[in-house]
Coordinates of C-alpha atoms and ligand atoms in Angstrom, one line a residue:
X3 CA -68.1 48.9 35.1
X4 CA -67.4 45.2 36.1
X5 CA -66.0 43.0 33.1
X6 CA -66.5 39.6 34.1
X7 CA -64.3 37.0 32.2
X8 CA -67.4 35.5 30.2
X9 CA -71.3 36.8 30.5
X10 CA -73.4 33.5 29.2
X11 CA -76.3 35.4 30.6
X12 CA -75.8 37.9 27.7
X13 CA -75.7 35.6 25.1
X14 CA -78.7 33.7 26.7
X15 CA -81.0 36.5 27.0
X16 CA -81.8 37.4 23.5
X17 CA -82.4 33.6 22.5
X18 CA -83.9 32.7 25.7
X19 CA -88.0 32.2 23.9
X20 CA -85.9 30.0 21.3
X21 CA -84.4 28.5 24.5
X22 CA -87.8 27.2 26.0
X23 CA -89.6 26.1 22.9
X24 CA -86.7 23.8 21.8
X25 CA -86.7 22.7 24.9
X26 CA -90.7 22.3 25.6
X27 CA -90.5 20.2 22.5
X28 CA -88.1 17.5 23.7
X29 CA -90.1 17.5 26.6
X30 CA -93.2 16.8 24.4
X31 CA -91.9 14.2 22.9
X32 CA -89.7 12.2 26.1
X33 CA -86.6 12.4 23.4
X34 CA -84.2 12.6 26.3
X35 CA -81.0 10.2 25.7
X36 CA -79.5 10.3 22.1
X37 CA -83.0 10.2 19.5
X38 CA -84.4 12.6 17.2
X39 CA -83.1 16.0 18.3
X40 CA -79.5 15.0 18.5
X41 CA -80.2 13.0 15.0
X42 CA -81.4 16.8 13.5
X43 CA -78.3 18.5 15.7
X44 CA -76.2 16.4 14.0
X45 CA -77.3 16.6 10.2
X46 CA -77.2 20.3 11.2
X47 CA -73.4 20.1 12.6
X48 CA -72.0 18.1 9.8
X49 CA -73.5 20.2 7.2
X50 CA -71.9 23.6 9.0
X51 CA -68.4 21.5 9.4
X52 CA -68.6 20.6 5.8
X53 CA -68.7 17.1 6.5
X54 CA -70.9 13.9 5.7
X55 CA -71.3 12.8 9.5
X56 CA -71.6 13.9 12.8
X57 CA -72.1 12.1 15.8
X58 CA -73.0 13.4 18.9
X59 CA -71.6 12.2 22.2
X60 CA -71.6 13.7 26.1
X61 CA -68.6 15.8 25.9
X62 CA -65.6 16.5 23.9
X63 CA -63.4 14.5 26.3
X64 CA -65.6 11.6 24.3
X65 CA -65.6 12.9 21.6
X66 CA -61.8 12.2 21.3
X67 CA -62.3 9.0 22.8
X68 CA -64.6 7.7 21.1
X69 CA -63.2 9.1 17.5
X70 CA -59.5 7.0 18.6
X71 CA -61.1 4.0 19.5
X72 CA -63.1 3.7 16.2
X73 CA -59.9 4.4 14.6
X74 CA -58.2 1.3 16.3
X75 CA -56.0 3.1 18.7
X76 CA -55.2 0.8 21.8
X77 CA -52.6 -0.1 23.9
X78 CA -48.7 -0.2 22.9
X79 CA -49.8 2.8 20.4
X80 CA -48.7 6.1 20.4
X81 CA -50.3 9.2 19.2
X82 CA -48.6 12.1 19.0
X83 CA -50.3 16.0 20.0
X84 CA -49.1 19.0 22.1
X85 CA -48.6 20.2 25.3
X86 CA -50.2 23.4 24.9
X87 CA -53.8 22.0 25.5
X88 CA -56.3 21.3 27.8
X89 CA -55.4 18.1 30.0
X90 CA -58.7 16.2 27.9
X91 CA -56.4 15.8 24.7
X92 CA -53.9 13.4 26.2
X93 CA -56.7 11.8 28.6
X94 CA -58.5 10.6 25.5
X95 CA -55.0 8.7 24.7
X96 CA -54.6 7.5 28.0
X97 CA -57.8 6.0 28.6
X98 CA -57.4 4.0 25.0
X99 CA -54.7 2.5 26.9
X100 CA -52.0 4.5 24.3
X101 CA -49.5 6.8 25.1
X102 CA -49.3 10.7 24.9
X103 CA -46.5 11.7 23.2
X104 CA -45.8 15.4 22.8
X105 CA -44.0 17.5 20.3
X106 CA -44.1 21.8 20.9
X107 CA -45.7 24.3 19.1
X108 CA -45.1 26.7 17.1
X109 CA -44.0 30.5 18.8
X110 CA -46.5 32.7 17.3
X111 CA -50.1 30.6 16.8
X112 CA -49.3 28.3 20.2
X113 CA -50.1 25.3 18.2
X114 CA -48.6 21.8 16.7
X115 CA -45.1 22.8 14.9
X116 CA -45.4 20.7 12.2
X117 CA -41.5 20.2 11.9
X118 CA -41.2 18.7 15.2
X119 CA -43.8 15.8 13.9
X120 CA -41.2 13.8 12.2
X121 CA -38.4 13.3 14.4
X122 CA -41.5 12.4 16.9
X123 CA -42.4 9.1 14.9
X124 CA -41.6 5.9 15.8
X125 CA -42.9 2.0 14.8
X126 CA -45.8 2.9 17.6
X127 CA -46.9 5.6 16.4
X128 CA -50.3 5.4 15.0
X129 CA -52.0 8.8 14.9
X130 CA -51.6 13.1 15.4
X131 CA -54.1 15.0 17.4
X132 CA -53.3 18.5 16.1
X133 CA -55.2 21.3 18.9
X134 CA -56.8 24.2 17.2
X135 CA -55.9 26.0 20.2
X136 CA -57.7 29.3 21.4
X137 CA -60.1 29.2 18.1
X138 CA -57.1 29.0 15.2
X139 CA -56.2 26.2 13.6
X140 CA -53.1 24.7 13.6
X141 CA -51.0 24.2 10.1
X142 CA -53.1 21.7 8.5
X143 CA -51.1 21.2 5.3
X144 CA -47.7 19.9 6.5
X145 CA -49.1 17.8 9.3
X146 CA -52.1 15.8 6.8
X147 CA -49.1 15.3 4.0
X148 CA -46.4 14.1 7.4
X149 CA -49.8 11.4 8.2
X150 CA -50.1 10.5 5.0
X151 CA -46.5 9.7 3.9
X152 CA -46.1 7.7 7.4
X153 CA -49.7 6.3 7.3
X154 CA -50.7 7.9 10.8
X155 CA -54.4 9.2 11.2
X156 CA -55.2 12.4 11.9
X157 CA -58.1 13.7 14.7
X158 CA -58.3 17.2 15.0
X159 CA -59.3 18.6 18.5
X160 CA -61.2 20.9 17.3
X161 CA -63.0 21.8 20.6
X162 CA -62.1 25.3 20.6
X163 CA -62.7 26.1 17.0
X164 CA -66.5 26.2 15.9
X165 CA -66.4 27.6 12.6
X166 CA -62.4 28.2 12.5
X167 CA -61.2 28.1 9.1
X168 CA -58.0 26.9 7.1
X169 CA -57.3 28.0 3.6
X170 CA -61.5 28.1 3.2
X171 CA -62.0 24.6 4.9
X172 CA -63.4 24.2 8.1
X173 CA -62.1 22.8 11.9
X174 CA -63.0 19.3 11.3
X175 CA -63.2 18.7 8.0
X176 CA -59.4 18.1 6.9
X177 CA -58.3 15.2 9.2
X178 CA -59.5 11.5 9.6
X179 CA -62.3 12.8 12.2
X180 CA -62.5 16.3 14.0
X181 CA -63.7 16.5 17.7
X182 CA -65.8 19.3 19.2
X183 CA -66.7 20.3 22.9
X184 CA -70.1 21.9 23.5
X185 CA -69.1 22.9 27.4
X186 CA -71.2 25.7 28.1
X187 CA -68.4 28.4 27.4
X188 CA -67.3 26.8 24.0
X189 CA -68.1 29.3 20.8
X190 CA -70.9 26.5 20.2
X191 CA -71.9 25.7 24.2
X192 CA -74.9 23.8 25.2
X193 CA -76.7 24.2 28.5
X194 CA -74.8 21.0 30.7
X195 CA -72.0 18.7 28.7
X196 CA -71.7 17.4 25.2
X197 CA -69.7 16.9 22.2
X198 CA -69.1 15.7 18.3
X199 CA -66.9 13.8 16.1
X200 CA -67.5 14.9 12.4
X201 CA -65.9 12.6 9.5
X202 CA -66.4 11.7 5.9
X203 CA -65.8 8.2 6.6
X204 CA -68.9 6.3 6.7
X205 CA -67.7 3.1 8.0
X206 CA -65.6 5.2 10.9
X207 CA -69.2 7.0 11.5
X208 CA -70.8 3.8 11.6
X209 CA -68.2 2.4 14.2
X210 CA -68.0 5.4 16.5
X211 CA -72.1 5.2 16.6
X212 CA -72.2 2.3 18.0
X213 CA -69.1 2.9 20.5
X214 CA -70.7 5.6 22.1
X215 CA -74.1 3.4 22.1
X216 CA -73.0 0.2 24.0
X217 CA -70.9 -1.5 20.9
X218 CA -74.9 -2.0 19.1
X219 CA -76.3 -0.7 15.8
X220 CA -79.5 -2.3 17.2
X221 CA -81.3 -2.2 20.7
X222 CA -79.7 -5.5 22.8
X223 CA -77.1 -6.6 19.5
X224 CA -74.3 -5.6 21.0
X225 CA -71.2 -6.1 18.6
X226 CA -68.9 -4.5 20.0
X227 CA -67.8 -3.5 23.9
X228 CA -68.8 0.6 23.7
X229 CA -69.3 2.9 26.6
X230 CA -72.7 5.0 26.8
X231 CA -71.4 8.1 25.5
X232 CA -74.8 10.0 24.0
X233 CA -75.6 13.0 23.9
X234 CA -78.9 14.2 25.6
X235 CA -82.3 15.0 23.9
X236 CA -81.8 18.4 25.6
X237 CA -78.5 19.4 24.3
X238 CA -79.2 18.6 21.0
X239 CA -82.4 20.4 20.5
X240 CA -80.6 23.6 22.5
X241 CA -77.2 23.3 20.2
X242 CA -79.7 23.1 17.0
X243 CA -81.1 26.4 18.2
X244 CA -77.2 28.0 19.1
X245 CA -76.0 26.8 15.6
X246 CA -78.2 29.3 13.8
X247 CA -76.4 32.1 16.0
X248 CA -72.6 30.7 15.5
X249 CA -71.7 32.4 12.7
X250 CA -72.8 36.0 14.3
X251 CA -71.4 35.2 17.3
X252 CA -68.2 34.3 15.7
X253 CA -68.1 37.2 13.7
X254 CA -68.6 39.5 17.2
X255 CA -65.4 37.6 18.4
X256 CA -64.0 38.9 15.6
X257 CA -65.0 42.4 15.8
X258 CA -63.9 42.5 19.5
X259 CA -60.9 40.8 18.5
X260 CA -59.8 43.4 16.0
X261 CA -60.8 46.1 18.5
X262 CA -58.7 45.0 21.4
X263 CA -55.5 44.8 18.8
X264 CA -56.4 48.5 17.6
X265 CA -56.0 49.3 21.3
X266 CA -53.3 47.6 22.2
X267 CA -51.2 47.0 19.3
X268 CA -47.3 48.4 19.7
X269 CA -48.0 48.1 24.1
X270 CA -44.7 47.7 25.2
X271 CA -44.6 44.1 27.0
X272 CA -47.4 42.7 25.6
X273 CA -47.9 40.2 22.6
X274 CA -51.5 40.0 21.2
X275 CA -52.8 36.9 19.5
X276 CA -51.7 37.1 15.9
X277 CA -54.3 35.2 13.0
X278 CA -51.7 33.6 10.8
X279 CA -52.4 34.1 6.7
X280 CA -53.8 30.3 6.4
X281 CA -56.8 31.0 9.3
X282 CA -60.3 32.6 9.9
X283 CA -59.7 32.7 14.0
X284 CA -62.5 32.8 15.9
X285 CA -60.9 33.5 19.2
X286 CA -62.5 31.1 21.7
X287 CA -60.1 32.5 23.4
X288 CA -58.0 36.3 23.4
X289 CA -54.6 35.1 25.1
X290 CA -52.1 38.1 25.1
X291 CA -49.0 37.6 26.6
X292 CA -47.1 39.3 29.1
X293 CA -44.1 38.9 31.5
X294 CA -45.6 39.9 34.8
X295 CA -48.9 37.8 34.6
X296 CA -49.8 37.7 38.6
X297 CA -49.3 40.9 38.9
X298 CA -51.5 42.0 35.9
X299 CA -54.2 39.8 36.6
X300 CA -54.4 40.6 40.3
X301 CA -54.6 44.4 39.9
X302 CA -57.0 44.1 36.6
X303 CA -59.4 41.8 39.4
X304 CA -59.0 44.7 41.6
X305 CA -60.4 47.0 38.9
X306 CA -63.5 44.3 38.2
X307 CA -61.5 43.1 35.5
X308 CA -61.5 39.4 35.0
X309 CA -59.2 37.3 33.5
X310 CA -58.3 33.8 33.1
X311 CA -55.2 31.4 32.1
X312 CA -55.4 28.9 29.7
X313 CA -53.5 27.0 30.6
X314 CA -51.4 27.4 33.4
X315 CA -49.2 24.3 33.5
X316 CA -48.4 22.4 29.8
X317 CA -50.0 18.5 30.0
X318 CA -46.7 17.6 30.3
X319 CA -45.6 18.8 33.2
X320 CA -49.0 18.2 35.0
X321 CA -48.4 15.5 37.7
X322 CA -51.1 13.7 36.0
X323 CA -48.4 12.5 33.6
X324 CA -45.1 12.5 35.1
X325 CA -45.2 8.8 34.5
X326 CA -44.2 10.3 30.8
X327 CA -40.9 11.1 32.3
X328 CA -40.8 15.1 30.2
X329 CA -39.2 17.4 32.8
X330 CA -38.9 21.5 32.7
X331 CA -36.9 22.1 29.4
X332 CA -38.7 19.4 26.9
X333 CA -41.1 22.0 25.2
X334 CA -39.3 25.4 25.9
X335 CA -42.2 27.2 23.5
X336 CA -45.4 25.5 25.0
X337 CA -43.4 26.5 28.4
X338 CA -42.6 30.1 27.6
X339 CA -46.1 30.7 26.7
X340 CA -48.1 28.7 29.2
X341 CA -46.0 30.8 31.6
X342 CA -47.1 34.4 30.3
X343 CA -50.7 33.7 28.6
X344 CA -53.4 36.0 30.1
X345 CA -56.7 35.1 28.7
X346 CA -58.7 39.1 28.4
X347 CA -62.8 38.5 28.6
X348 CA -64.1 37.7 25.2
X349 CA -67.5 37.0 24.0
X350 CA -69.8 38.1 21.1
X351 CA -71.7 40.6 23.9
X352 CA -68.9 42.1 25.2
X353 CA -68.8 46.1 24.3
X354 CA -66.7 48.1 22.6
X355 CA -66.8 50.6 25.9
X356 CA -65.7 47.4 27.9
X357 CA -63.0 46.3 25.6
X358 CA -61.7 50.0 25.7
X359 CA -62.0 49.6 29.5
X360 CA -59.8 46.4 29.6
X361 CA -57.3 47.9 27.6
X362 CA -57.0 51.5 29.2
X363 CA -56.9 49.9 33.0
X364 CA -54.1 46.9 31.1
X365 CA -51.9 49.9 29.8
X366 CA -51.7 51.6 33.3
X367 CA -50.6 48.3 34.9
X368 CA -48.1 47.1 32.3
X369 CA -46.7 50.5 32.0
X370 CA -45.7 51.1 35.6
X371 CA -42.0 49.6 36.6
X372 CA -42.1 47.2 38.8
X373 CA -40.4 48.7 42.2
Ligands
LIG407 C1 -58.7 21.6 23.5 C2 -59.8 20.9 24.3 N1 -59.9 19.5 24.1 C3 -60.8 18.8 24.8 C4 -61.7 19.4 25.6 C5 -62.7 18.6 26.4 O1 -64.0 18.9 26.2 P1 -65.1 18.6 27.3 O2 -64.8 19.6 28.4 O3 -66.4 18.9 26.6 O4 -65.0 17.2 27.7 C6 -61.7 20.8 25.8 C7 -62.6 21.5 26.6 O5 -62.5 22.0 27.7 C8 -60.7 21.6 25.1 O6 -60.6 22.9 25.2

């Protein structure tokens, strides 16, 4: 029985007459770039992230973009966010002409350590990107009183967290603005590339709207220098559809969640994700960690098991940014982990006879001594 890391053919299957109909309808009507499908997509999104806006854009890369620029963020700023992420986080920065400035994570939930925020603060500093990593989101409390105190926005990356929860409020809803990725293996995934910022500030909706629509509010009054950063007739119509099925879907993360910790709880060697008391996880992603982490995903490939690593080298040690001048050392926990994360499949459709297949096949591995 092959497990393949993700199946979006399973999830696609059962919605797939929902599929063609949304999508025969924005066909109908020629409503390819931005229009009335995203416009319902979005009323939709913010009303599931408990927001008053949402706009959408092409990706979540834009997303956080898009959301920095309309909060001012330029050049000889800083904004501070973690290693532990996905290279897009600090790209956003980068291409706002500011600086990336990281701070590590905490040991047990991989994401921002809000004690290291402080000390990270300088005159430059102008906002925090928190990254609900893997589908839990980070300690809201302490980082959104640290922004207030010092003045510094918040943007929450939230591109991994569709319907992640802290203390009963939702991924998105707590910080200045709250970015979302709809790549097609998100929790929320549309059929190419797009993305969202949600926010309850009207003027900061208003600005981002027309950033990501050439700098106008109307057709050839351009006010501002934007970037064409829409979203696509297409996606929004298919995402309207998938936003019905989120919660379920979630919840079936959940489930499998619950059953691979019943199986391999008290495995000697290997740490399973652990949902801190604050947070409804959704686990995007089901990151165990072990020691060994070649050797286990090799021989779990060789059983048809797949696996993935998110992410294999922290941002700050990518050569991407070495101009940043961090070396081996400056984040020992966002290094420790990135070193011995081993991402097991996960998705809604995956079975319980599957998940009790990964975790039979993982035991043999990580129980033989390495000769
Ligand atoms: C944490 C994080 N931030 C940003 C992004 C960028 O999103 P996209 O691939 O839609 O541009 C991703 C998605 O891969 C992500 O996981």
């Amino acid at each position: 029985m092959k497990v393949p890391y993700l199946d979006l053919k399973a999830q696609y299957e059962p919605i797939r007459g929902e599929i063609a109909e949304a999508i025969q309808q924005v066909l109908d009507r020629t409503a390819f770039a931005g229009g009335p499908f995203v416009a319902k997509f979005e009323k939709e999104f913010a009303e599931f992230c408990g927001t008053q806006f949402a706009a959408g854009v092409g990706s979540g890369t834009e997303a956080l973009w898009v959301a920095l620029l309309g909060l001012g963020i330029g050049p000889g700023d800083e904004v501070i966010t973690v290693p532990d992420t996905f290279i897009a986080t600090a790209e956003a920065i980068s291409y706002c002409g500011a600086k990336p400035v990281f701070v590590d994570v905490d040991p047990t939930t991989y994401n921002m350590d809000p004690s290291k925020v402080e000390p990270a603060i300088t005159p430059k500093t102008k906002a925090i990107i928190p990254v609900h990593l893997f589908g839990q989101m980070a300690d809201m409390d302490p980082i959104m009183e640290i922004a207030r105190k010092r003045k510094l926005f918040v943007i929450e990356d939230a591109s991994q967290a569709h319907g992640a929860e802290y203390k009963g409020k939702n991924a998105g809803s707590i910080g200045d603005a709250g970015c979302f990725s709809f790549y097609p293996g998100k929790n929320l995934g549309a059929y190419g590339e797009a993305g969202a910022i949600v926010t309850d500030n009207e003027e900061l909706d208003k600005t981002m709207r027309m950033l990501r629509d050439h700098g106008q509010a109307k057709k050839y009054f351009h006010s501002l220098i934007g970037w064409n950063a829409r979203m696509d007739g297409i996606q929004g119509a298919i995402l309207s559809v998938k936003l019905k099925h989120l919660p379920a879907w979630n919840e079936g993360r959940r489930r499998n969640a619950a059953i691979y910790e019943e199986l391999l709880k008290g495995v000697k060697g290997v740490t399973t994700p652990k949902e801190a008391g604050y947070a409804k996880h959704v686990y995007h992603i089901y990151a165990i960690r072990v020691a060994d982490r070649d050797r286990l995903i090799a021989a779990l490939a060789g059983k048809d098991i797949h696996c993935g690593i998110h992410y294999p080298i922290p941002v700050h040690l990518l050569d991407a940014y070495k101009s940043l001048n961090y070396g081996k050392g400056s984040f020992p926990v966002a290094e420790k982990s990135a070193a011995e994360f081993v991402s097991l499949p996960m998705y809604a459709e995956l079975t319980g006879e599957q998940i009790d297949r990964v975790a039979t096949e993982l035991k043999a591995i990580v129980t033989v001594p390495v000769n």
